[in-house]
């Protein structure tokens, strides 16, 4: 099992450009999440999904959109990138089995917006 | 809203010293508690978790944590650190009634000097 994978690993954008980050998991997990990690702020939840075809806003959703067309994939889109979106983005997933809701994380995507 | 506080931003230790990292949360109901570790350049990995039962939880790599409900705390400890414990440590809390979203602390960077 590859677990949770993310592409790309690194990306540099200019202000106003768009891009999509892809997260894939092969554990048949129901729940998937996108976080951003900034120094001194821990991880903050951007959007999450409780199943295929459903998404919901987290703490910091502005400027991002998501889609979950397939259970194993969760896409994060930036329509018009801003320097404030420079961050490290982590995807995570978990199963809904009772007593086993540990979140598994991907390796991260380091995004710089100039 | 749930908040998670980690007391120390950066801790510097020598090898063989003991480590204790504080974590407090604000939610008064039933919670699940986690400590994650992020080694330099890597993704988050689960160190240990508390769901119920014995409030003293043992995790991987010699780490343990104690849940003290009356103090809303879940402090992480290791009796004797190694250079390889240099990492960032995150406390995370899930409210039992709040589906599966985690609230993360800001993180504590631990530097172990050889």
Tab-separated table of N, CA, C and O in Angstrom, chain B residues 56-112:
chain	number	residue	atom	x	y	z
B	56	UNK	N	-2.858	6.606	30.932
B	56	UNK	CA	-1.440	6.616	30.571
B	56	UNK	C	-1.276	5.774	29.308
B	56	UNK	O	-1.480	4.565	29.320
B	57	UNK	N	-0.911	6.436	28.246
B	57	UNK	CA	-0.847	5.787	26.927
B	57	UNK	C	0.608	5.674	26.494
B	57	UNK	O	1.358	6.641	26.577
B	58	UNK	N	0.962	4.493	26.030
B	58	UNK	CA	2.316	4.301	25.524
B	58	UNK	C	2.293	4.266	23.999
B	58	UNK	O	1.412	3.665	23.396
B	59	UNK	N	3.269	4.944	23.407
B	59	UNK	CA	3.334	4.990	21.964
B	59	UNK	C	4.620	4.403	21.439
B	59	UNK	O	5.302	3.656	22.127
B	60	UNK	N	4.934	4.792	20.217
B	60	UNK	CA	6.142	4.271	19.592
B	60	UNK	C	7.369	5.037	20.071
B	60	UNK	O	7.248	6.133	20.626
B	61	UNK	N	8.526	4.432	19.896
B	61	UNK	CA	9.823	5.081	20.146
B	61	UNK	C	9.994	5.542	21.588
B	61	UNK	O	10.703	6.514	21.850
B	62	UNK	N	9.343	4.868	22.526
B	62	UNK	CA	9.520	5.162	23.943
B	62	UNK	C	8.731	6.347	24.468
B	62	UNK	O	8.923	6.764	25.610
B	63	UNK	N	7.850	6.900	23.674
B	63	UNK	CA	7.022	8.015	24.111
B	63	UNK	C	5.792	7.527	24.870
B	63	UNK	O	5.274	6.443	24.607
B	64	UNK	N	5.330	8.344	25.804
B	64	UNK	CA	4.090	8.090	26.497
B	64	UNK	C	3.396	9.428	26.751
B	64	UNK	O	4.018	10.493	26.679
B	65	UNK	N	2.106	9.349	27.019
B	65	UNK	CA	1.351	10.562	27.322
B	65	UNK	C	0.322	10.233	28.376
B	65	UNK	O	-0.189	9.109	28.446
B	66	UNK	N	-0.004	11.230	29.188
B	66	UNK	CA	-0.977	11.041	30.247
B	66	UNK	C	-2.138	11.994	30.056
B	66	UNK	O	-1.949	13.214	29.939
B	67	UNK	N	-3.330	11.422	30.010
B	67	UNK	CA	-4.555	12.202	29.909
B	67	UNK	C	-5.026	12.525	31.313
B	67	UNK	O	-5.298	11.623	32.123
B	68	UNK	N	-5.123	13.801	31.645
B	68	UNK	CA	-5.672	14.229	32.928
B	68	UNK	C	-6.926	15.027	32.622
B	68	UNK	O	-6.853	16.209	32.244
B	69	UNK	N	-8.062	14.368	32.779
B	69	UNK	CA	-9.336	14.967	32.378
B	69	UNK	C	-9.620	16.257	33.147
B	69	UNK	O	-10.094	17.241	32.570
B	70	UNK	N	-9.328	16.275	34.437
B	70	UNK	CA	-9.640	17.442	35.268
B	70	UNK	C	-8.815	18.670	34.865
B	70	UNK	O	-9.209	19.800	35.137
B	71	UNK	N	-7.685	18.428	34.225
B	71	UNK	CA	-6.830	19.532	33.799
B	71	UNK	C	-6.917	19.778	32.304
B	71	UNK	O	-6.203	20.640	31.778
B	72	UNK	N	-7.752	19.020	31.609
B	72	UNK	CA	-7.888	19.137	30.148
B	72	UNK	C	-6.497	19.065	29.495
B	72	UNK	O	-6.167	19.849	28.608
B	73	UNK	N	-5.695	18.125	29.967
B	73	UNK	CA	-4.317	18.060	29.472
B	73	UNK	C	-3.982	16.684	28.927
B	73	UNK	O	-4.573	15.671	29.312
B	74	UNK	N	-3.005	16.669	28.054
B	74	UNK	CA	-2.521	15.422	27.442
B	74	UNK	C	-1.045	15.637	27.142
B	74	UNK	O	-0.647	15.848	26.006
B	75	UNK	N	-0.230	15.569	28.190
B	75	UNK	CA	1.190	15.880	28.063
B	75	UNK	C	1.988	14.687	27.553
B	75	UNK	O	1.755	13.553	27.967
B	76	UNK	N	2.948	14.975	26.721
B	76	UNK	CA	3.803	13.950	26.113
B	76	UNK	C	5.110	13.881	26.883
B	76	UNK	O	5.684	14.914	27.234
B	77	UNK	N	5.614	12.656	27.079
B	77	UNK	CA	6.857	12.492	27.837
B	77	UNK	C	7.748	11.433	27.186
B	77	UNK	O	7.274	10.503	26.530
B	78	UNK	N	9.043	11.636	27.402
B	78	UNK	CA	10.009	10.588	27.059
B	78	UNK	C	11.145	10.699	28.069
B	78	UNK	O	11.703	11.789	28.256
B	79	UNK	N	11.486	9.606	28.749
B	79	UNK	CA	12.467	9.675	29.844
B	79	UNK	C	13.877	10.056	29.381
B	79	UNK	O	14.606	10.721	30.120
B	80	UNK	N	14.248	9.625	28.181
B	80	UNK	CA	15.629	9.846	27.744
B	80	UNK	C	15.627	10.031	26.229
B	80	UNK	O	15.415	9.082	25.484
B	81	UNK	N	15.843	11.265	25.791
B	81	UNK	CA	15.738	11.541	24.349
B	81	UNK	C	17.032	11.199	23.622
B	81	UNK	O	18.116	11.148	24.208
B	82	UNK	N	16.864	10.979	22.316
B	82	UNK	CA	18.005	10.727	21.449
B	82	UNK	C	18.066	11.813	20.386
B	82	UNK	O	17.062	12.505	20.137
B	83	UNK	N	19.190	11.914	19.725
B	83	UNK	CA	19.357	12.914	18.669
B	83	UNK	C	18.275	12.738	17.597
B	83	UNK	O	17.761	13.711	17.057
B	84	UNK	N	17.883	11.484	17.350
B	84	UNK	CA	16.886	11.200	16.321
B	84	UNK	C	15.476	11.651	16.709
B	84	UNK	O	14.557	11.571	15.884
B	85	UNK	N	15.293	12.120	17.931
B	85	UNK	CA	13.977	12.653	18.338
B	85	UNK	C	13.813	14.108	17.928
B	85	UNK	O	12.747	14.698	18.163
B	86	UNK	N	14.819	14.693	17.330
B	86	UNK	CA	14.692	16.046	16.799
B	86	UNK	C	13.583	16.072	15.764
B	86	UNK	O	13.633	15.364	14.758
B	87	UNK	N	12.560	16.893	16.024
B	87	UNK	CA	11.363	16.876	15.187
B	87	UNK	C	10.410	17.952	15.683
B	87	UNK	O	10.658	18.617	16.683
B	88	UNK	N	9.297	18.080	14.973
B	88	UNK	CA	8.221	18.930	15.462
B	88	UNK	C	7.085	18.031	15.940
B	88	UNK	O	6.748	17.043	15.287
B	89	UNK	N	6.520	18.387	17.081
B	89	UNK	CA	5.506	17.549	17.719
B	89	UNK	C	4.193	18.322	17.794
B	89	UNK	O	4.166	19.477	18.223
B	90	UNK	N	3.132	17.659	17.372
B	90	UNK	CA	1.812	18.289	17.346
B	90	UNK	C	0.830	17.497	18.200
B	90	UNK	O	0.704	16.280	18.060
B	91	UNK	N	0.126	18.222	19.045
B	91	UNK	CA	-0.981	17.655	19.782
B	91	UNK	C	-2.261	17.896	18.973
B	91	UNK	O	-2.405	18.961	18.342
B	92	UNK	N	-3.164	16.937	18.965
B	92	UNK	CA	-4.412	17.097	18.214
B	92	UNK	C	-5.566	16.511	19.015
B	92	UNK	O	-5.393	15.527	19.745
B	93	UNK	N	-6.713	17.137	18.872
B	93	UNK	CA	-7.887	16.747	19.647
B	93	UNK	C	-9.075	16.579	18.721
B	93	UNK	O	-9.283	17.402	17.824
B	94	UNK	N	-9.822	15.511	18.931
B	94	UNK	CA	-11.073	15.325	18.209
B	94	UNK	C	-12.212	15.318	19.207
B	94	UNK	O	-12.213	14.528	20.146
B	95	UNK	N	-13.154	16.210	19.006
B	95	UNK	CA	-14.360	16.181	19.832
B	95	UNK	C	-15.174	14.960	19.450
B	95	UNK	O	-15.353	14.692	18.265
B	96	UNK	N	-15.670	14.238	20.414
B	96	UNK	CA	-16.356	12.983	20.120
B	96	UNK	C	-17.578	13.184	19.244
B	96	UNK	O	-17.900	12.351	18.427
B	97	UNK	N	-18.234	14.319	19.382
B	97	UNK	CA	-19.460	14.560	18.611
B	97	UNK	C	-19.202	15.320	17.332
B	97	UNK	O	-20.126	15.671	16.632
B	98	UNK	N	-17.940	15.586	17.012
B	98	UNK	CA	-17.607	16.493	15.906
B	98	UNK	C	-17.062	15.722	14.711
B	98	UNK	O	-15.987	16.024	14.221
B	99	UNK	N	-17.780	14.772	14.252
B	99	UNK	CA	-17.362	13.833	13.209
B	99	UNK	C	-15.887	13.497	13.373
B	99	UNK	O	-15.463	13.107	14.447
B	100	UNK	N	-15.093	13.689	12.365
B	100	UNK	CA	-13.722	13.214	12.499
B	100	UNK	C	-12.688	14.326	12.370
B	100	UNK	O	-11.520	14.068	12.214
B	101	UNK	N	-13.120	15.570	12.464
B	101	UNK	CA	-12.172	16.665	12.296
B	101	UNK	C	-11.263	16.764	13.516
B	101	UNK	O	-11.696	16.621	14.653
B	102	UNK	N	-10.006	17.023	13.262
B	102	UNK	CA	-9.029	17.232	14.319
B	102	UNK	C	-8.711	18.719	14.454
B	102	UNK	O	-8.636	19.432	13.459
B	103	UNK	N	-8.488	19.154	15.693
B	103	UNK	CA	-7.943	20.484	15.941
B	103	UNK	C	-6.509	20.299	16.405
B	103	UNK	O	-6.251	19.536	17.343
B	104	UNK	N	-5.593	20.993	15.765
B	104	UNK	CA	-4.174	20.843	16.059
B	104	UNK	C	-3.655	22.013	16.883
B	104	UNK	O	-4.082	23.162	16.710
B	105	UNK	N	-2.700	21.721	17.752
B	105	UNK	CA	-1.933	22.765	18.385
B	105	UNK	C	-0.938	23.346	17.406
B	105	UNK	O	-0.756	22.845	16.298
B	106	UNK	N	-0.258	24.416	17.833
B	106	UNK	CA	0.672	25.118	16.950
B	106	UNK	C	1.970	24.349	16.732
B	106	UNK	O	2.737	24.668	15.839
B	107	UNK	N	2.202	23.349	17.561
B	107	UNK	CA	3.406	22.545	17.396
B	107	UNK	C	4.535	22.989	18.306
B	107	UNK	O	4.620	24.166	18.678
B	108	UNK	N	5.382	22.037	18.690
B	108	UNK	CA	6.586	22.324	19.460
B	108	UNK	C	7.770	21.735	18.712
B	108	UNK	O	7.766	20.533	18.412
B	109	UNK	N	8.742	22.570	18.416
B	109	UNK	CA	9.957	22.088	17.777
B	109	UNK	C	10.918	21.617	18.856
B	109	UNK	O	11.220	22.366	19.789
B	110	UNK	N	11.349	20.383	18.755
B	110	UNK	CA	12.301	19.817	19.717
B	110	UNK	C	13.629	19.604	19.014
B	110	UNK	O	13.687	18.934	17.978
B	111	UNK	N	14.663	20.198	19.575
B	111	UNK	CA	16.016	20.016	19.050
B	111	UNK	C	16.830	19.291	20.104
B	111	UNK	O	16.938	19.770	21.245
B	112	UNK	N	17.372	18.125	19.733
B	112	UNK	CA	18.201	17.349	20.656
B	112	UNK	C	19.647	17.468	20.204
B	112	UNK	O	19.981	17.111	19.078
